Amino acid sequence: MAAHYLEFERPIAELEAKIEELSRLSESSPGSLDEEIEALRGRAHAMRREAYANLDAWQKTQVARHPDRPHFVDYAATLIDDFEELRGDRKFADDQAIMGGIGRFRGQPVVVMGHEKGRDTVTRVKHNFGYARPEGYRKAVRLFEMAERFKLPVISFVDTPAAYPGMASEERGVAEAIARSTEKALMLEVPMVAVVTGEGGSGGALGIACGSRVLILEHAIYSVIPPEGANSILWRGARTPAEAAKAMKITAQDLLKLKIVDRIIPEPAGGAHSDPEAAMTAVGDAVEQELKGLEGLSADELKARRAERFYAIGRSGLQ
Amino acid sequence: MAMAEHRNDKPGRPTAERRRGWLSRIAPGVRGLTKKDTPENLWVKCPDTGEMLYRPDLEAAMWVTPSGNHMRIGAKLRLDYTFDDAKYERIATPIVADDPLNFPDDKPYPERLKAARKATGEQDSMAVGYGHIQGQPAVVIVQDFAFMGGSLGMAAGETFVIAAKEAVKREVPLVIFTASGGARMQEGTLSLMQMARTTLALNEVKAAGLPYIVVLTDPTTGGVTASYAMLGDIHLAEPNATIGFSGRRVIEQTIRETLPPGFQRSEFLVEHGMVDQVVKRADIPAKLASIMKTLTMGRARSRAA
């Protein structure tokens, strides 16, 4: 079993440790403990299912940030055939916090892009923990343009804490880069499906999240500021990130009610990280359906529908 | 202590004179000022030098101090300064749900809104006017930093959309004076969505072949900078305005270094290619008129042809 347990998973972790211990014991006297082990496994599974069915906003934030959740590199490797990574913004550099390229998704040629956080020390540094710099958004614009030129739909995977708050980032105009990328996505003449797979962090997420359709995984979040930041700015740290997470209504379920997202993709019983293959298949199925629904629409229709979709947010369906 | 002793030296001084005290000594002609006509803020401290400035002088200088500090001003004043003879038509700002998330806070969000409305006289952080700037017609949006830090929520987003549509309908340029700390957190992800909604709206102006001009004023940060503030055909900025995405403190924490002076200021943005010109407050109407005149002339000519 994976070593990374979240705070609320501790009872499950303890039980699973016990199961492992029993399995080791049973190796010396085969068969004697099988029944008990099986029963405990069932209980652990039930506990996990129970916990994940009732996650609060802060627990979901932790799940959304879980290092073992499928990341862009996993989605690209699993869902995209002949994925060719395309690097660089042709202006200054290549930013590995936003990756992208071309390939075929279930037979259909596509442009794909997404944030990548990395998983271990080496890859986290390489991908800057998913904090994109201006070059990431400028690469996204380049990929959007390519999609239009070759009439390819775009699939984006959104998973970032925020855009990188660094000095060089500001010097090279990260705000302008995000604004341009958002603008290009909104004006895109080909279909685009955006999937919030983990942490949809503020403007850094929005830059590649303005799809014709916006999907979100069951335990993913999408927020204007991380709960920690809201707690410190709004309440000067007097409350907790958990309270801020709840207050800001950042869960997939809240966002569907607010019509900020169009569809929730269910995760395996213990979260996407408990069964990445199943989670990625579910994402693939949902994206395939959504792309089908956008097939055959003209550039003008696509733009009009996208505008209608975003203009409608907040005009109805509140409270 | 010294002051008390000094007073004790002059026991016979009449009360009225004592009340006027220093004022009668330095300005013997000024008499009969009651508390009613002497607002406490008759004197304003210059944010740069700390110098005390006489309010009427400051007003005459459009709230620009002698040292050149362009002080923050409200929406009404900005519209007055921008349009010819301070004459313009107000475009009504839409009413939206006040507290869409029912946001829990020590001071409830609706109360914060109420207080901000009372303090500024505006419905929310954006006000819109239509009129002429040195003869050139335009729709002008002004963001008021005094209204909850100029934060961008549903009301402001919707106001921007309406202003953009108004510009398209009237076939005139859209001008915005930005001033904002960023998104309105009390509206959660709905506030983030305003970045997308305003971007769509300004593209309606662009699609109509009309100029969209941004005047960046102090401060313009966060999601506002990362959307409509950086998407103008032309970017002007008032001198020394703070313009950036991430807050100074956040960056300093990230890089563990103190940022150099002038970082994220107007002049810095010109150097880094994000702003076309830094323009003094008094020169802004003429500058806008000149730009609008040239940019709209091509459109008018091609129509006439």
PDB file of C-alpha atoms in Angstrom, chain A residues 65-280:
ATOM      1  CA  ARG A  65      -3.264  17.807  -3.511  1.00  0.00           C
ATOM      2  CA  HIS A  66      -2.455  14.129  -2.920  1.00  0.00           C
ATOM      3  CA  PRO A  67       0.895  13.399  -4.591  1.00  0.00           C
ATOM      4  CA  ASP A  68      -0.292  10.032  -5.890  1.00  0.00           C
ATOM      5  CA  ARG A  69      -3.237  11.439  -7.816  1.00  0.00           C
ATOM      6  CA  PRO A  70      -2.866  11.090 -11.577  1.00  0.00           C
ATOM      7  CA  HIS A  71      -0.969  14.072 -12.979  1.00  0.00           C
ATOM      8  CA  PHE A  72      -0.650  15.483 -16.481  1.00  0.00           C
ATOM      9  CA  VAL A  73       2.189  13.117 -17.386  1.00  0.00           C
ATOM     10  CA  ASP A  74       0.004  10.166 -16.373  1.00  0.00           C
ATOM     11  CA  TYR A  75      -3.015  11.366 -18.332  1.00  0.00           C
ATOM     12  CA  ALA A  76      -0.848  12.021 -21.379  1.00  0.00           C
ATOM     13  CA  ALA A  77       0.777   8.591 -21.124  1.00  0.00           C
ATOM     14  CA  THR A  78      -2.498   6.755 -20.529  1.00  0.00           C
ATOM     15  CA  LEU A  79      -5.050   8.599 -22.616  1.00  0.00           C
ATOM     16  CA  ILE A  80      -3.019  10.006 -25.508  1.00  0.00           C
ATOM     17  CA  ASP A  81      -1.551   7.778 -28.215  1.00  0.00           C
ATOM     18  CA  ASP A  82       1.606   8.982 -29.915  1.00  0.00           C
ATOM     19  CA  PHE A  83       1.833  11.924 -27.548  1.00  0.00           C
ATOM     20  CA  GLU A  84       4.450  14.349 -28.799  1.00  0.00           C
ATOM     21  CA  GLU A  85       5.465  16.862 -26.213  1.00  0.00           C
ATOM     22  CA  LEU A  86       5.973  20.349 -27.613  1.00  0.00           C
ATOM     23  CA  ARG A  87       8.189  22.609 -25.586  1.00  0.00           C
ATOM     24  CA  GLY A  88       8.827  26.304 -25.335  1.00  0.00           C
ATOM     25  CA  ASP A  89       6.922  29.525 -25.847  1.00  0.00           C
ATOM     26  CA  ARG A  90       9.156  30.606 -28.781  1.00  0.00           C
ATOM     27  CA  LYS A  91       9.787  33.831 -26.910  1.00  0.00           C
ATOM     28  CA  PHE A  92      11.916  33.153 -23.893  1.00  0.00           C
ATOM     29  CA  ALA A  93      11.929  29.663 -22.391  1.00  0.00           C
ATOM     30  CA  ASP A  94      10.168  26.403 -21.757  1.00  0.00           C
ATOM     31  CA  ASP A  95       8.157  26.172 -18.578  1.00  0.00           C
ATOM     32  CA  GLN A  96       7.656  22.633 -17.373  1.00  0.00           C
ATOM     33  CA  ALA A  97       4.909  23.633 -14.939  1.00  0.00           C
ATOM     34  CA  ILE A  98       2.591  23.713 -17.949  1.00  0.00           C
ATOM     35  CA  MET A  99       3.228  20.885 -20.367  1.00  0.00           C
ATOM     36  CA  GLY A 100       1.576  20.282 -23.679  1.00  0.00           C
ATOM     37  CA  GLY A 101       1.668  18.623 -27.029  1.00  0.00           C
ATOM     38  CA  ILE A 102      -0.239  16.793 -29.712  1.00  0.00           C
ATOM     39  CA  GLY A 103      -1.434  13.235 -30.093  1.00  0.00           C
ATOM     40  CA  ARG A 104      -4.508  11.081 -30.537  1.00  0.00           C
ATOM     41  CA  PHE A 105      -7.184  10.633 -27.948  1.00  0.00           C
ATOM     42  CA  ARG A 106      -9.239   7.516 -28.620  1.00  0.00           C
ATOM     43  CA  GLY A 107      -8.585   7.873 -32.303  1.00  0.00           C
ATOM     44  CA  GLN A 108      -9.166  11.618 -32.478  1.00  0.00           C
ATOM     45  CA  PRO A 109      -6.262  14.005 -33.111  1.00  0.00           C
ATOM     46  CA  VAL A 110      -6.005  16.549 -30.296  1.00  0.00           C
ATOM     47  CA  VAL A 111      -3.904  19.210 -28.645  1.00  0.00           C
ATOM     48  CA  VAL A 112      -3.407  18.530 -24.936  1.00  0.00           C
ATOM     49  CA  MET A 113      -1.981  20.675 -22.195  1.00  0.00           C
ATOM     50  CA  GLY A 114      -1.915  20.728 -18.445  1.00  0.00           C
ATOM     51  CA  HIS A 115      -0.182  21.738 -15.272  1.00  0.00           C
ATOM     52  CA  GLU A 116       2.338  19.292 -13.906  1.00  0.00           C
ATOM     53  CA  LYS A 117       3.365  19.420 -10.246  1.00  0.00           C
ATOM     54  CA  GLY A 118       5.866  16.569 -10.224  1.00  0.00           C
ATOM     55  CA  ARG A 119       5.814  13.730  -7.739  1.00  0.00           C
ATOM     56  CA  ASP A 120       9.239  13.381  -6.086  1.00  0.00           C
ATOM     57  CA  THR A 121      11.965  15.881  -5.281  1.00  0.00           C
ATOM     58  CA  VAL A 122      13.590  15.768  -8.697  1.00  0.00           C
ATOM     59  CA  THR A 123      10.406  16.075 -10.716  1.00  0.00           C
ATOM     60  CA  ARG A 124       8.889  18.636  -8.372  1.00  0.00           C
ATOM     61  CA  VAL A 125      11.848  20.908  -8.902  1.00  0.00           C
ATOM     62  CA  LYS A 126      11.741  20.301 -12.650  1.00  0.00           C
ATOM     63  CA  HIS A 127       8.045  21.224 -12.792  1.00  0.00           C
ATOM     64  CA  ASN A 128       8.355  23.958 -10.156  1.00  0.00           C
ATOM     65  CA  PHE A 129       5.673  22.257  -8.032  1.00  0.00           C
ATOM     66  CA  GLY A 130       3.136  23.182 -10.709  1.00  0.00           C
ATOM     67  CA  TYR A 131       3.632  26.931 -10.235  1.00  0.00           C
ATOM     68  CA  ALA A 132       3.691  28.181 -13.819  1.00  0.00           C
ATOM     69  CA  ARG A 133       5.702  31.147 -15.027  1.00  0.00           C
ATOM     70  CA  PRO A 134       4.698  33.479 -17.857  1.00  0.00           C
ATOM     71  CA  GLU A 135       6.308  31.128 -20.389  1.00  0.00           C
ATOM     72  CA  GLY A 136       3.851  28.383 -19.439  1.00  0.00           C
ATOM     73  CA  TYR A 137       0.874  30.516 -20.419  1.00  0.00           C
ATOM     74  CA  ARG A 138       2.615  31.736 -23.559  1.00  0.00           C
ATOM     75  CA  LYS A 139       3.268  28.131 -24.523  1.00  0.00           C
ATOM     76  CA  ALA A 140      -0.447  27.496 -23.960  1.00  0.00           C
ATOM     77  CA  VAL A 141      -1.296  30.337 -26.359  1.00  0.00           C
ATOM     78  CA  ARG A 142       1.076  28.813 -28.909  1.00  0.00           C
ATOM     79  CA  LEU A 143      -0.700  25.466 -28.539  1.00  0.00           C
ATOM     80  CA  PHE A 144      -4.147  27.082 -28.816  1.00  0.00           C
ATOM     81  CA  GLU A 145      -3.032  28.692 -32.074  1.00  0.00           C
ATOM     82  CA  MET A 146      -1.774  25.374 -33.340  1.00  0.00           C
ATOM     83  CA  ALA A 147      -5.102  23.754 -32.487  1.00  0.00           C
ATOM     84  CA  GLU A 148      -6.919  26.361 -34.559  1.00  0.00           C
ATOM     85  CA  ARG A 149      -4.524  26.051 -37.463  1.00  0.00           C
ATOM     86  CA  PHE A 150      -4.978  22.274 -37.690  1.00  0.00           C
ATOM     87  CA  LYS A 151      -8.606  22.208 -36.514  1.00  0.00           C
ATOM     88  CA  LEU A 152      -7.861  20.081 -33.481  1.00  0.00           C
ATOM     89  CA  PRO A 153      -9.923  20.083 -30.298  1.00  0.00           C
ATOM     90  CA  VAL A 154      -8.101  20.959 -27.085  1.00  0.00           C
ATOM     91  CA  ILE A 155      -8.097  18.998 -23.840  1.00  0.00           C
ATOM     92  CA  SER A 156      -6.623  20.734 -20.789  1.00  0.00           C
ATOM     93  CA  PHE A 157      -5.816  19.272 -17.387  1.00  0.00           C
ATOM     94  CA  VAL A 158      -5.874  21.823 -14.574  1.00  0.00           C
ATOM     95  CA  ASP A 159      -3.854  21.201 -11.417  1.00  0.00           C
ATOM     96  CA  THR A 160      -1.859  24.056  -9.896  1.00  0.00           C
ATOM     97  CA  PRO A 161      -1.533  25.804  -6.535  1.00  0.00           C
ATOM     98  CA  ALA A 162      -1.158  29.165  -8.342  1.00  0.00           C
ATOM     99  CA  ALA A 163       0.966  30.960 -10.905  1.00  0.00           C
ATOM    100  CA  TYR A 164       4.539  31.408  -9.671  1.00  0.00           C
ATOM    101  CA  PRO A 165       4.845  34.457  -7.409  1.00  0.00           C
ATOM    102  CA  GLY A 166       8.452  35.291  -8.229  1.00  0.00           C
ATOM    103  CA  MET A 167      10.338  38.394  -9.185  1.00  0.00           C
ATOM    104  CA  ALA A 168      11.254  37.188 -12.682  1.00  0.00           C
ATOM    105  CA  SER A 169       7.660  36.093 -13.166  1.00  0.00           C
ATOM    106  CA  GLU A 170       6.513  39.666 -12.574  1.00  0.00           C
ATOM    107  CA  GLU A 171       9.280  41.142 -14.695  1.00  0.00           C
ATOM    108  CA  ARG A 172       8.209  39.067 -17.650  1.00  0.00           C
ATOM    109  CA  GLY A 173       4.557  39.911 -17.134  1.00  0.00           C
ATOM    110  CA  VAL A 174       2.880  36.853 -15.654  1.00  0.00           C
ATOM    111  CA  ALA A 175      -0.392  38.757 -15.331  1.00  0.00           C
ATOM    112  CA  GLU A 176      -0.398  39.629 -19.019  1.00  0.00           C
ATOM    113  CA  ALA A 177       0.518  36.054 -19.906  1.00  0.00           C
ATOM    114  CA  ILE A 178      -2.413  34.651 -17.918  1.00  0.00           C
ATOM    115  CA  ALA A 179      -4.773  37.259 -19.361  1.00  0.00           C
ATOM    116  CA  ARG A 180      -3.737  36.433 -22.945  1.00  0.00           C
ATOM    117  CA  SER A 181      -4.061  32.711 -22.409  1.00  0.00           C
ATOM    118  CA  THR A 182      -7.517  33.139 -20.860  1.00  0.00           C
ATOM    119  CA  GLU A 183      -8.513  35.392 -23.748  1.00  0.00           C
ATOM    120  CA  LYS A 184      -7.224  32.986 -26.378  1.00  0.00           C
ATOM    121  CA  ALA A 185      -9.088  30.054 -24.802  1.00  0.00           C
ATOM    122  CA  LEU A 186     -12.326  32.044 -24.612  1.00  0.00           C
ATOM    123  CA  MET A 187     -12.024  33.107 -28.260  1.00  0.00           C
ATOM    124  CA  LEU A 188     -10.899  29.668 -29.456  1.00  0.00           C
ATOM    125  CA  GLU A 189     -12.371  28.569 -32.786  1.00  0.00           C
ATOM    126  CA  VAL A 190     -12.118  24.864 -31.960  1.00  0.00           C
ATOM    127  CA  PRO A 191     -13.772  22.874 -29.140  1.00  0.00           C
ATOM    128  CA  MET A 192     -12.026  22.737 -25.786  1.00  0.00           C
ATOM    129  CA  VAL A 193     -12.723  20.559 -22.777  1.00  0.00           C
ATOM    130  CA  ALA A 194     -11.033  21.551 -19.523  1.00  0.00           C
ATOM    131  CA  VAL A 195     -10.750  19.106 -16.647  1.00  0.00           C
ATOM    132  CA  VAL A 196      -9.886  20.271 -13.140  1.00  0.00           C
ATOM    133  CA  THR A 197      -8.065  17.148 -11.971  1.00  0.00           C
ATOM    134  CA  GLY A 198      -6.660  18.303  -8.652  1.00  0.00           C
ATOM    135  CA  GLU A 199      -6.149  21.811  -7.430  1.00  0.00           C
ATOM    136  CA  GLY A 200      -7.639  24.604  -9.513  1.00  0.00           C
ATOM    137  CA  GLY A 201      -5.616  27.466  -8.099  1.00  0.00           C
ATOM    138  CA  SER A 202      -6.848  30.924  -8.979  1.00  0.00           C
ATOM    139  CA  GLY A 203      -5.774  32.826 -12.116  1.00  0.00           C
ATOM    140  CA  GLY A 204      -2.978  30.324 -12.612  1.00  0.00           C
ATOM    141  CA  ALA A 205      -5.645  27.695 -13.201  1.00  0.00           C
ATOM    142  CA  LEU A 206      -8.063  29.917 -15.112  1.00  0.00           C
ATOM    143  CA  GLY A 207      -5.458  30.615 -17.809  1.00  0.00           C
ATOM    144  CA  ILE A 208      -5.995  27.134 -19.249  1.00  0.00           C
ATOM    145  CA  ALA A 209      -9.402  26.327 -17.768  1.00  0.00           C
ATOM    146  CA  CYS A 210     -11.820  28.314 -19.948  1.00  0.00           C
ATOM    147  CA  GLY A 211     -13.146  25.411 -21.952  1.00  0.00           C
ATOM    148  CA  SER A 212     -16.351  25.066 -23.927  1.00  0.00           C
ATOM    149  CA  ARG A 213     -17.067  22.581 -21.176  1.00  0.00           C
ATOM    150  CA  VAL A 214     -15.433  22.558 -17.748  1.00  0.00           C
ATOM    151  CA  LEU A 215     -15.302  19.235 -15.913  1.00  0.00           C
ATOM    152  CA  ILE A 216     -14.003  18.482 -12.460  1.00  0.00           C
ATOM    153  CA  LEU A 217     -13.050  15.343 -10.586  1.00  0.00           C
ATOM    154  CA  GLU A 218     -15.205  14.396  -7.616  1.00  0.00           C
ATOM    155  CA  HIS A 219     -12.646  15.412  -4.997  1.00  0.00           C
ATOM    156  CA  ALA A 220     -10.930  18.219  -6.882  1.00  0.00           C
ATOM    157  CA  ILE A 221     -11.234  21.875  -5.892  1.00  0.00           C
ATOM    158  CA  TYR A 222     -11.290  25.170  -7.802  1.00  0.00           C
ATOM    159  CA  SER A 223     -10.710  28.327  -5.831  1.00  0.00           C
ATOM    160  CA  VAL A 224      -9.898  32.007  -6.150  1.00  0.00           C
ATOM    161  CA  ILE A 225      -7.247  31.704  -3.426  1.00  0.00           C
ATOM    162  CA  PRO A 226      -5.918  28.708  -1.454  1.00  0.00           C
ATOM    163  CA  PRO A 227      -7.792  28.194   1.844  1.00  0.00           C
ATOM    164  CA  GLU A 228      -4.573  28.991   3.732  1.00  0.00           C
ATOM    165  CA  GLY A 229      -4.303  32.333   1.947  1.00  0.00           C
ATOM    166  CA  ALA A 230      -7.937  33.215   2.568  1.00  0.00           C
ATOM    167  CA  ASN A 231      -7.531  32.454   6.259  1.00  0.00           C
ATOM    168  CA  SER A 232      -4.498  34.688   6.534  1.00  0.00           C
ATOM    169  CA  ILE A 233      -5.812  37.578   4.417  1.00  0.00           C
ATOM    170  CA  LEU A 234      -9.471  37.640   5.450  1.00  0.00           C
ATOM    171  CA  TRP A 235      -9.099  36.642   9.063  1.00  0.00           C
ATOM    172  CA  ARG A 236      -5.413  37.313   9.721  1.00  0.00           C
ATOM    173  CA  GLY A 237      -4.999  33.651  10.574  1.00  0.00           C
ATOM    174  CA  ALA A 238      -7.509  33.822  13.415  1.00  0.00           C
ATOM    175  CA  ARG A 239      -9.625  31.028  11.979  1.00  0.00           C
ATOM    176  CA  THR A 240      -8.468  27.938  10.096  1.00  0.00           C
ATOM    177  CA  PRO A 241      -7.875  26.981   6.473  1.00  0.00           C
ATOM    178  CA  ALA A 242     -10.604  24.389   6.976  1.00  0.00           C
ATOM    179  CA  GLU A 243     -13.128  27.138   7.718  1.00  0.00           C
ATOM    180  CA  ALA A 244     -11.935  29.144   4.735  1.00  0.00           C
ATOM    181  CA  ALA A 245     -12.227  26.093   2.471  1.00  0.00           C
ATOM    182  CA  LYS A 246     -15.806  25.586   3.591  1.00  0.00           C
ATOM    183  CA  ALA A 247     -16.730  29.265   3.354  1.00  0.00           C
ATOM    184  CA  MET A 248     -15.443  29.728  -0.196  1.00  0.00           C
ATOM    185  CA  LYS A 249     -17.447  26.799  -1.618  1.00  0.00           C
ATOM    186  CA  ILE A 250     -14.575  25.314  -3.551  1.00  0.00           C
ATOM    187  CA  THR A 251     -15.630  21.675  -3.873  1.00  0.00           C
ATOM    188  CA  ALA A 252     -16.748  20.062  -7.105  1.00  0.00           C
ATOM    189  CA  GLN A 253     -20.238  19.647  -5.647  1.00  0.00           C
ATOM    190  CA  ASP A 254     -20.534  23.337  -4.697  1.00  0.00           C
ATOM    191  CA  LEU A 255     -19.156  24.469  -8.048  1.00  0.00           C
ATOM    192  CA  LEU A 256     -21.668  22.361  -9.975  1.00  0.00           C
ATOM    193  CA  LYS A 257     -24.495  24.055  -8.066  1.00  0.00           C
ATOM    194  CA  LEU A 258     -23.010  27.460  -8.920  1.00  0.00           C
ATOM    195  CA  LYS A 259     -22.751  26.340 -12.582  1.00  0.00           C
ATOM    196  CA  ILE A 260     -19.048  27.141 -12.595  1.00  0.00           C
ATOM    197  CA  VAL A 261     -18.412  23.558 -13.708  1.00  0.00           C
ATOM    198  CA  ASP A 262     -20.598  21.512 -16.033  1.00  0.00           C
ATOM    199  CA  ARG A 263     -19.952  17.999 -14.852  1.00  0.00           C
ATOM    200  CA  ILE A 264     -18.411  16.002 -12.014  1.00  0.00           C
ATOM    201  CA  ILE A 265     -16.342  12.944 -12.869  1.00  0.00           C
ATOM    202  CA  PRO A 266     -16.740  10.316 -10.111  1.00  0.00           C
ATOM    203  CA  GLU A 267     -13.548   8.987  -8.528  1.00  0.00           C
ATOM    204  CA  PRO A 268     -12.830   5.444  -7.318  1.00  0.00           C
ATOM    205  CA  ALA A 269     -14.074   4.717  -3.769  1.00  0.00           C
ATOM    206  CA  GLY A 270     -10.818   5.749  -2.061  1.00  0.00           C
ATOM    207  CA  GLY A 271     -10.087   8.738  -4.307  1.00  0.00           C
ATOM    208  CA  ALA A 272      -8.275   8.939  -7.644  1.00  0.00           C
ATOM    209  CA  HIS A 273      -4.955   8.062  -6.012  1.00  0.00           C
ATOM    210  CA  SER A 274      -6.303   4.717  -4.738  1.00  0.00           C
ATOM    211  CA  ASP A 275      -6.875   3.529  -8.297  1.00  0.00           C
ATOM    212  CA  PRO A 276      -5.278   5.897 -10.827  1.00  0.00           C
ATOM    213  CA  GLU A 277      -6.046   3.656 -13.808  1.00  0.00           C
ATOM    214  CA  ALA A 278      -9.773   3.630 -13.065  1.00  0.00           C
ATOM    215  CA  ALA A 279      -9.757   7.372 -12.396  1.00  0.00           C
ATOM    216  CA  MET A 280      -8.037   8.117 -15.698  1.00  0.00           C
TER     217      MET A 280
END
